[in-house]
PDB file of C-alpha atoms in Angstrom:
ATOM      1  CA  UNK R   1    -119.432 122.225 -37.058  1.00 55.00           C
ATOM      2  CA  UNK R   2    -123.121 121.678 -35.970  1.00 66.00           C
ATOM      3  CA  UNK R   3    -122.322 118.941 -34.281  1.00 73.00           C
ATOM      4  CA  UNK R   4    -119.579 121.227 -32.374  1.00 81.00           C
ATOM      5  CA  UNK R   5    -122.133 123.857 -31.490  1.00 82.00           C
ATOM      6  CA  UNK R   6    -124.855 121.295 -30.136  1.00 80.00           C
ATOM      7  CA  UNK R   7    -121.947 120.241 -27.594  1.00 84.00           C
ATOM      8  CA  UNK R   8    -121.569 123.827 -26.600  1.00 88.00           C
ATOM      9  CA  UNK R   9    -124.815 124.620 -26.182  1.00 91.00           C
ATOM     10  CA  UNK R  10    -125.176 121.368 -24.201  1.00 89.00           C
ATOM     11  CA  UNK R  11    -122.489 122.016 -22.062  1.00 91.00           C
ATOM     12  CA  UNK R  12    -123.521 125.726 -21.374  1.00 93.00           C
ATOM     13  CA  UNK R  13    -127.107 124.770 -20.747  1.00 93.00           C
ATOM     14  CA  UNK R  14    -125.663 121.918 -18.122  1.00 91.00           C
ATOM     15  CA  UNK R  15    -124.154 124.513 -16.245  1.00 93.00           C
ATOM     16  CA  UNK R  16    -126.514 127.175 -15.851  1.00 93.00           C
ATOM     17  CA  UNK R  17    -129.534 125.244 -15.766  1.00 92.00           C
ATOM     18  CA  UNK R  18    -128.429 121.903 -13.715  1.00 91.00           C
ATOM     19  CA  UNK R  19    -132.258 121.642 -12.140  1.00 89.00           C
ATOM     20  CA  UNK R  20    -132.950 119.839 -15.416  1.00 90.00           C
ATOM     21  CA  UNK R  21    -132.005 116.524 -16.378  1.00 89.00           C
ATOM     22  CA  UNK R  22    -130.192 117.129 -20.277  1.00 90.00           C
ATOM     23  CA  UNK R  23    -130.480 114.182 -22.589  1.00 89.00           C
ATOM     24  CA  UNK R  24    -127.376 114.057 -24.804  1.00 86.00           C
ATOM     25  CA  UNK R  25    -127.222 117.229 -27.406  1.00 86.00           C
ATOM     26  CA  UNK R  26    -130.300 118.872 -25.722  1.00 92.00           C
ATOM     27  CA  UNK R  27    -129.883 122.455 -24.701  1.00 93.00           C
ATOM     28  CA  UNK R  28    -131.820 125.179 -23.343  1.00 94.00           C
ATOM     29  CA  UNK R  29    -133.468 127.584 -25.892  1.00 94.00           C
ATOM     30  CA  UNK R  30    -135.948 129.653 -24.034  1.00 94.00           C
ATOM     31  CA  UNK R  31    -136.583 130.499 -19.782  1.00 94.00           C
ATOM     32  CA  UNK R  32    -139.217 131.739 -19.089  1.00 94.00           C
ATOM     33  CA  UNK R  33    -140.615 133.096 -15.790  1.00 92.00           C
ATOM     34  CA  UNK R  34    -143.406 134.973 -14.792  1.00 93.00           C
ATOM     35  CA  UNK R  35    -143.229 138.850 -14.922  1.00 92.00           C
ATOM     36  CA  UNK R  36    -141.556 141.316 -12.263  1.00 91.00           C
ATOM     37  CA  UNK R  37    -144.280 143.329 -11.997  1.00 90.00           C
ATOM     38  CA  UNK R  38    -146.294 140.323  -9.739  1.00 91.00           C
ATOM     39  CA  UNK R  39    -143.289 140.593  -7.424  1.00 94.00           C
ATOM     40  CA  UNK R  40    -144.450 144.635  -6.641  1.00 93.00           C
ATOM     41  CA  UNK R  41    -147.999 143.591  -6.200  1.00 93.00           C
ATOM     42  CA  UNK R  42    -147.168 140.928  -3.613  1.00 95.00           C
ATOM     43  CA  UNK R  43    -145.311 142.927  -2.144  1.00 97.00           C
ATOM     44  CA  UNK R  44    -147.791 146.863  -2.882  1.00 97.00           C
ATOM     45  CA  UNK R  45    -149.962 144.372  -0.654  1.00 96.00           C
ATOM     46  CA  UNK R  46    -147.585 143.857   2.345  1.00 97.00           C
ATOM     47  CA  UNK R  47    -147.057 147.768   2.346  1.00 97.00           C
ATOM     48  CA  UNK R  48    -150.654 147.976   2.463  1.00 97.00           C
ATOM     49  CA  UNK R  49    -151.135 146.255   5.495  1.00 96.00           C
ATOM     50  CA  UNK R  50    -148.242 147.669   7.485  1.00 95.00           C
ATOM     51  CA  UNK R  51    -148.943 151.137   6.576  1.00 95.00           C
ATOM     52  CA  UNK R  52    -152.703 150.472   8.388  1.00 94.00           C
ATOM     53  CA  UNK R  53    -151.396 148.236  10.829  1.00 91.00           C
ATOM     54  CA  UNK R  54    -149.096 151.525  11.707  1.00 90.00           C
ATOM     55  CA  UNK R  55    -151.372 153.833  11.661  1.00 89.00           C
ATOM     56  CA  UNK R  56    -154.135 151.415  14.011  1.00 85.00           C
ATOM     57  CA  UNK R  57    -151.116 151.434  16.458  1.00 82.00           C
ATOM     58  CA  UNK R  58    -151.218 155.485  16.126  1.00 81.00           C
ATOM     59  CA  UNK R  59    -154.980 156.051  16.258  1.00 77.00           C
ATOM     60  CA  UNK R  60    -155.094 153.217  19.876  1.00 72.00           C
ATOM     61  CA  UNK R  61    -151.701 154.101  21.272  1.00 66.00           C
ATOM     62  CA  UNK R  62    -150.874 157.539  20.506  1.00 58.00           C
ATOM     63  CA  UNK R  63    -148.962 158.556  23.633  1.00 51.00           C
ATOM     64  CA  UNK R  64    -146.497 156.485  22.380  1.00 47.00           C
ATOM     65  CA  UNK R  65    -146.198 157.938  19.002  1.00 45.00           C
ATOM     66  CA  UNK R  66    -146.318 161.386  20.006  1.00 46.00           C
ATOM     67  CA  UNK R  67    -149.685 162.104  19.918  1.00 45.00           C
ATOM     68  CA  UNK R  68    -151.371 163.087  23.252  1.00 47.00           C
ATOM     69  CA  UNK R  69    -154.910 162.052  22.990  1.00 45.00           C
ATOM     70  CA  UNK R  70    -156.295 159.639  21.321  1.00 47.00           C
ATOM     71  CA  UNK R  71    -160.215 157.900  21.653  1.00 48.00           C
ATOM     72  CA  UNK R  72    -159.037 155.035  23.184  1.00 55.00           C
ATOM     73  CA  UNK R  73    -156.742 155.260  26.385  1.00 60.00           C
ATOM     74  CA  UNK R  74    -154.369 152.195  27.700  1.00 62.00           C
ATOM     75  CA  UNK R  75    -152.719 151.531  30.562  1.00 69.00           C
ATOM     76  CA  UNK R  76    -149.425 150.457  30.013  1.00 73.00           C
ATOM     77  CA  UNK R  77    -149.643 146.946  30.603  1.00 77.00           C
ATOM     78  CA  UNK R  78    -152.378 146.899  27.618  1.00 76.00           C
ATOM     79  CA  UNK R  79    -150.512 148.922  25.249  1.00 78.00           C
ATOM     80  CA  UNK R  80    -147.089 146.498  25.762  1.00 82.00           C
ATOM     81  CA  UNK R  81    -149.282 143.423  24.739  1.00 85.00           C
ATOM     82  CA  UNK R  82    -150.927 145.627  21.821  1.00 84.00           C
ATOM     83  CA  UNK R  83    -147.926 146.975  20.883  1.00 86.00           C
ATOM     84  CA  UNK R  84    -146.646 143.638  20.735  1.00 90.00           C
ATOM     85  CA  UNK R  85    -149.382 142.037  18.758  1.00 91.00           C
ATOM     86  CA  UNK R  86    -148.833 144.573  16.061  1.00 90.00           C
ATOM     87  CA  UNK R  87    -145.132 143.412  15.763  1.00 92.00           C
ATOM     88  CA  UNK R  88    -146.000 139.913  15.256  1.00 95.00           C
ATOM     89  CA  UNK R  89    -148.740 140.855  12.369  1.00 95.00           C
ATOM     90  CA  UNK R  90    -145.836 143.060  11.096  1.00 95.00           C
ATOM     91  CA  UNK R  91    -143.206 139.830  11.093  1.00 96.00           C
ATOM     92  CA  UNK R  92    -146.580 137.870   9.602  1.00 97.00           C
ATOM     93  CA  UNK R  93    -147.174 139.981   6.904  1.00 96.00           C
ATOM     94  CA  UNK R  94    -143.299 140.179   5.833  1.00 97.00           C
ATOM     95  CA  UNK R  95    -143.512 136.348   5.980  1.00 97.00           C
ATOM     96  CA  UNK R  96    -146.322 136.205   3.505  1.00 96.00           C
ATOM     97  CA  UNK R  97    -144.868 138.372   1.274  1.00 97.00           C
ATOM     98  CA  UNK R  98    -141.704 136.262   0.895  1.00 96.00           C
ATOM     99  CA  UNK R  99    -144.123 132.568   0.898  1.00 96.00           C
ATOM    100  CA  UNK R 100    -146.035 134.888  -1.852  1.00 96.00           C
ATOM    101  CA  UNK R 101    -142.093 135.232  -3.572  1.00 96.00           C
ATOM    102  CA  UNK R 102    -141.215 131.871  -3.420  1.00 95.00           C
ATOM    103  CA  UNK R 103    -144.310 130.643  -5.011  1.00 95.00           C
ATOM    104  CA  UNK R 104    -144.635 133.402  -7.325  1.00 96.00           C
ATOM    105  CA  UNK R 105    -141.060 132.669  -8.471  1.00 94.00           C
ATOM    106  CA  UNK R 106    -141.400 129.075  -8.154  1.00 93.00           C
ATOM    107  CA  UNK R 107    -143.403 128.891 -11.588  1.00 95.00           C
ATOM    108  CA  UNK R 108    -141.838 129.237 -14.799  1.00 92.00           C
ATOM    109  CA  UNK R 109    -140.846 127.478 -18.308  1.00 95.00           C
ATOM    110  CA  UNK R 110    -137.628 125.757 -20.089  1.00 95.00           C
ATOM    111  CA  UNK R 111    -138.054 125.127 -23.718  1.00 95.00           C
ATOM    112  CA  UNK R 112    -135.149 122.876 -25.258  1.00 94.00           C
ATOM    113  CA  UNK R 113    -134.346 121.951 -28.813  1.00 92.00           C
ATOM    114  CA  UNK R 114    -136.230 118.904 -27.769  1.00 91.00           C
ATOM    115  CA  UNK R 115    -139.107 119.532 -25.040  1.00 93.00           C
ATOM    116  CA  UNK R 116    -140.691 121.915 -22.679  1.00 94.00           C
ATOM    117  CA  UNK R 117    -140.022 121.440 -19.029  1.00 94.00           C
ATOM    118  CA  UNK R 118    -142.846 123.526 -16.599  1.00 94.00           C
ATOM    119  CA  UNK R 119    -142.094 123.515 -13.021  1.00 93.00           C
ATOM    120  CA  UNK R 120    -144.831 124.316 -11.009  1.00 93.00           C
ATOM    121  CA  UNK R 121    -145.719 125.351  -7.357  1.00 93.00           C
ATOM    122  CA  UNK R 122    -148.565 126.515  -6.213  1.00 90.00           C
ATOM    123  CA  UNK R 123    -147.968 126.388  -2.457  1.00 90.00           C
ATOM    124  CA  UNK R 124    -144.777 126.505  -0.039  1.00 86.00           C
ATOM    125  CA  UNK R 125    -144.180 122.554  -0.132  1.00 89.00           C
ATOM    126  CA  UNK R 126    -146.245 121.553  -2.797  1.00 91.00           C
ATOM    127  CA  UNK R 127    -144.681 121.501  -6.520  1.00 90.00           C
ATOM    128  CA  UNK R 128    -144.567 119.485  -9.484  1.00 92.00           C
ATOM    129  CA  UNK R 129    -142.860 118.983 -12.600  1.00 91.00           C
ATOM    130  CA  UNK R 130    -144.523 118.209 -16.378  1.00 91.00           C
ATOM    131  CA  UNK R 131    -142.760 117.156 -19.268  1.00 91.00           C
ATOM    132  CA  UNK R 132    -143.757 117.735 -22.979  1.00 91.00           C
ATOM    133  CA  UNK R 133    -142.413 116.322 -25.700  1.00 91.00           C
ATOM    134  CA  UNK R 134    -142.052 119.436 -28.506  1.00 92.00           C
ATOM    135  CA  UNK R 135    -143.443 116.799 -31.375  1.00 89.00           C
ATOM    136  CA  UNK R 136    -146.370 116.415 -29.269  1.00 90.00           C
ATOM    137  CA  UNK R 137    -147.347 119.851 -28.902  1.00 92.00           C
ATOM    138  CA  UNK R 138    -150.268 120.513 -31.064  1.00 90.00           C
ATOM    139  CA  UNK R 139    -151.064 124.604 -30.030  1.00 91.00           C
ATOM    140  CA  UNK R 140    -149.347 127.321 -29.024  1.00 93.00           C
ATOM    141  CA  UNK R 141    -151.101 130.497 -27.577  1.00 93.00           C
ATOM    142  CA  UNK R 142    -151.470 133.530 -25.423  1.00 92.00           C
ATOM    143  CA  UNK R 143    -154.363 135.411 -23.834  1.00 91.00           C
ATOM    144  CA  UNK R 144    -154.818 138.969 -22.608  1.00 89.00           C
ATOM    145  CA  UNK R 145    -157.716 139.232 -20.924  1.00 86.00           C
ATOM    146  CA  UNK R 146    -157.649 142.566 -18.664  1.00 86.00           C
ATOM    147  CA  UNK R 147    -156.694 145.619 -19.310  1.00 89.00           C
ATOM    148  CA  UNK R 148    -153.611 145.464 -16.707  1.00 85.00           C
ATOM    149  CA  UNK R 149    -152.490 142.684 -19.215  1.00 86.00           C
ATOM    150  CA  UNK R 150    -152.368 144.925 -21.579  1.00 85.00           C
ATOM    151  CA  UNK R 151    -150.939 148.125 -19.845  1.00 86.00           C
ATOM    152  CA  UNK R 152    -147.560 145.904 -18.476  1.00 85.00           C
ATOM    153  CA  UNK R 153    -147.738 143.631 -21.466  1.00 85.00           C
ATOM    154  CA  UNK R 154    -148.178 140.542 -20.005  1.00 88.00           C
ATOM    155  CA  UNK R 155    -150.476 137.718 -20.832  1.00 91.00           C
ATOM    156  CA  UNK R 156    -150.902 133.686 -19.969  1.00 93.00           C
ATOM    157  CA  UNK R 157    -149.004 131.640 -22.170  1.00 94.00           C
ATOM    158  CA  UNK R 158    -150.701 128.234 -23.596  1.00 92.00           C
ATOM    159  CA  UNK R 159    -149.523 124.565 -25.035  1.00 92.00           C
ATOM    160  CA  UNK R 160    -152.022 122.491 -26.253  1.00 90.00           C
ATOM    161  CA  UNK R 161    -150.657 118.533 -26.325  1.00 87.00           C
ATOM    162  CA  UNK R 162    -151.673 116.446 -29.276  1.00 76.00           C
ATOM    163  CA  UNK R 163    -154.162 113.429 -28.401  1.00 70.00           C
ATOM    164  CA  UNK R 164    -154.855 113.824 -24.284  1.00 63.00           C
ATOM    165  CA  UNK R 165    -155.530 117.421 -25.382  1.00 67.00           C
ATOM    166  CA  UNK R 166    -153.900 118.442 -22.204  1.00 77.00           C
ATOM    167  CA  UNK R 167    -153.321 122.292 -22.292  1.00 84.00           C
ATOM    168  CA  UNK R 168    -149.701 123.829 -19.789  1.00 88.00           C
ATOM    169  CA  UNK R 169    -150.574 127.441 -19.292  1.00 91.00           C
ATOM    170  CA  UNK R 170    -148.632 129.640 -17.321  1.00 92.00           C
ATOM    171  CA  UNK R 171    -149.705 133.332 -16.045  1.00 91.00           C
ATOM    172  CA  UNK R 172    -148.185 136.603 -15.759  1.00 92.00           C
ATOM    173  CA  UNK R 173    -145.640 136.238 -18.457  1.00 92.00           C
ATOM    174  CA  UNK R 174    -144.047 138.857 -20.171  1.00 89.00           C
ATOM    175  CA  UNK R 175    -144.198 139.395 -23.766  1.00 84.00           C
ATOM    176  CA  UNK R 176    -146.025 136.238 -24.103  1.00 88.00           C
ATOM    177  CA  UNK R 177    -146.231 136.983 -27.922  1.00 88.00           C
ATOM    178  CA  UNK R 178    -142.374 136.905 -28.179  1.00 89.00           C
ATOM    179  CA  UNK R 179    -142.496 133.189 -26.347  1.00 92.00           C
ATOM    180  CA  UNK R 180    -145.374 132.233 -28.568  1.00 93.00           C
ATOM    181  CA  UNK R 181    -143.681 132.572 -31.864  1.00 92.00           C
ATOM    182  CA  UNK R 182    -140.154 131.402 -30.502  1.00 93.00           C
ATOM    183  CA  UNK R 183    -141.858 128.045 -29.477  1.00 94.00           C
ATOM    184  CA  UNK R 184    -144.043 127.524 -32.548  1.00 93.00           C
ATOM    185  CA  UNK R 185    -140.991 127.424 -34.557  1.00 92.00           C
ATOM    186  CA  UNK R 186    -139.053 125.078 -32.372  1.00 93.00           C
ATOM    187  CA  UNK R 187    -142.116 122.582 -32.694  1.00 93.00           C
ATOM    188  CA  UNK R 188    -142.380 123.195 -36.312  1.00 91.00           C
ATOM    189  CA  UNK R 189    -138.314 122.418 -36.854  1.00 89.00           C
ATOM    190  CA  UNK R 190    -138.992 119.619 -34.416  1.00 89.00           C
ATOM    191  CA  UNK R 191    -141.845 117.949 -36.563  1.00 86.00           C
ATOM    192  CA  UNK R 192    -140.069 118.398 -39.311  1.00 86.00           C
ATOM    193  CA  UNK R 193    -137.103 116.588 -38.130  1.00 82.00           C
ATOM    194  CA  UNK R 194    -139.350 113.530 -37.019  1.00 73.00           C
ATOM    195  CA  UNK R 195    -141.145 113.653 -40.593  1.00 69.00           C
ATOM    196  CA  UNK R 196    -137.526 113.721 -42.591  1.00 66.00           C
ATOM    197  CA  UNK R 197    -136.166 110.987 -40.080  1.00 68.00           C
ATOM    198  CA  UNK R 198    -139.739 108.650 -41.274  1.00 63.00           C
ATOM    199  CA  UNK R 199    -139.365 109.440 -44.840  1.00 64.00           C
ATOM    200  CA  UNK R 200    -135.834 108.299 -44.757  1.00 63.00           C
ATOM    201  CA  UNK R 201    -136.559 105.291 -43.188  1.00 61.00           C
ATOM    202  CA  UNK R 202    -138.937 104.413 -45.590  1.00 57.00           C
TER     203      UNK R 202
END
């Protein structure tokens, strides 16, 4: 029956998840990615800047918004090409806010019965892949350090590797407490797997 239910899982984890490479009866457990709430700053910022890009275009080409005098005048041949160089910042600053998305989104966490896959980017073409074996996992933490971790609940989630004492962090997760205790018992089940499997053989 376990042996049933590891298939399952396997299977089911295959086809949602087929990014990762599944070793035989390895399944996913736990996804996590970083918080929503970094998707409304990127893109709180991007309103930002269009809002006073808008109202620059307002203050040095009213007559075209409506307004009839303004401190600066423009012929019309200026205003076209001002006009114009506003658009482009405007088709800029939507483009940064979905480069922002990609690589915002492009950074999160699959723990398996086995492992922890991270999948990192931290620029449009640059990303990267670590692997971690769960036996080798020595630490498992979180930090809150502001108080805007604390008011949306999220926190930077840390793995501490046995030996290189390599630490895998990843930021703006939510509930990291939840993650936390959801991988320290996977390693501790996994440990204690490898330890049963060595008395055994002994």
């Amino acid at each position: 029956m376990k042996k049933e239910l590891s298939n399952i899982q396997h299977a089911r984890s295959a086809k949602d998840f087929p990014e990762i490479d599944l070793e035989q009866d390895e399944y996913v457990v736990l996804h996590i990615k970083r918080s929503r709430i970094g998707i409304a700053f990127i893109w709180a910022v991007v309103a930002v800047m269009v809002i006073a890009m808008s109202l620059i275009l307002i203050f040095f080409a009213g007559n075209g918004a409506g307004i009839e005098n303004t401190v600066f005048q423009m012929n019309e041949a200026s205003l076209h090409y001002f006009r114009l160089i506003i658009f482009v910042l405007y088709a800029l600053f939507f483009f940064g806010g979905f480069v922002g998305q990609s690589i915002y989104d492009g950074n999160h966490i699959y723990v398996t019965n086995r492992r922890i896959v991270q999948k990192t980017r931290s620029s449009l073409f640059a990303n990267s892949t670590n692997i971690i074996e769960l036996r080798r996992i020595e630490d498992v933490s979180f930090k809150q350090v502001s108080i805007v971790d604390h008011i949306f609940q999220f926190g930077t989630l840390r793995m501490s590797t046995v030996g290189d004492e390599t630490t895998y962090s990843l930021r703006y997760v939510d509930t990291p407490h939840d993650e936390v205790k959801t991988i320290s018992h996977l390693v501790y089940e996994c440990k204690k797997r490898k330890d049963d499997s060595d008395s055994s053989n002994d």
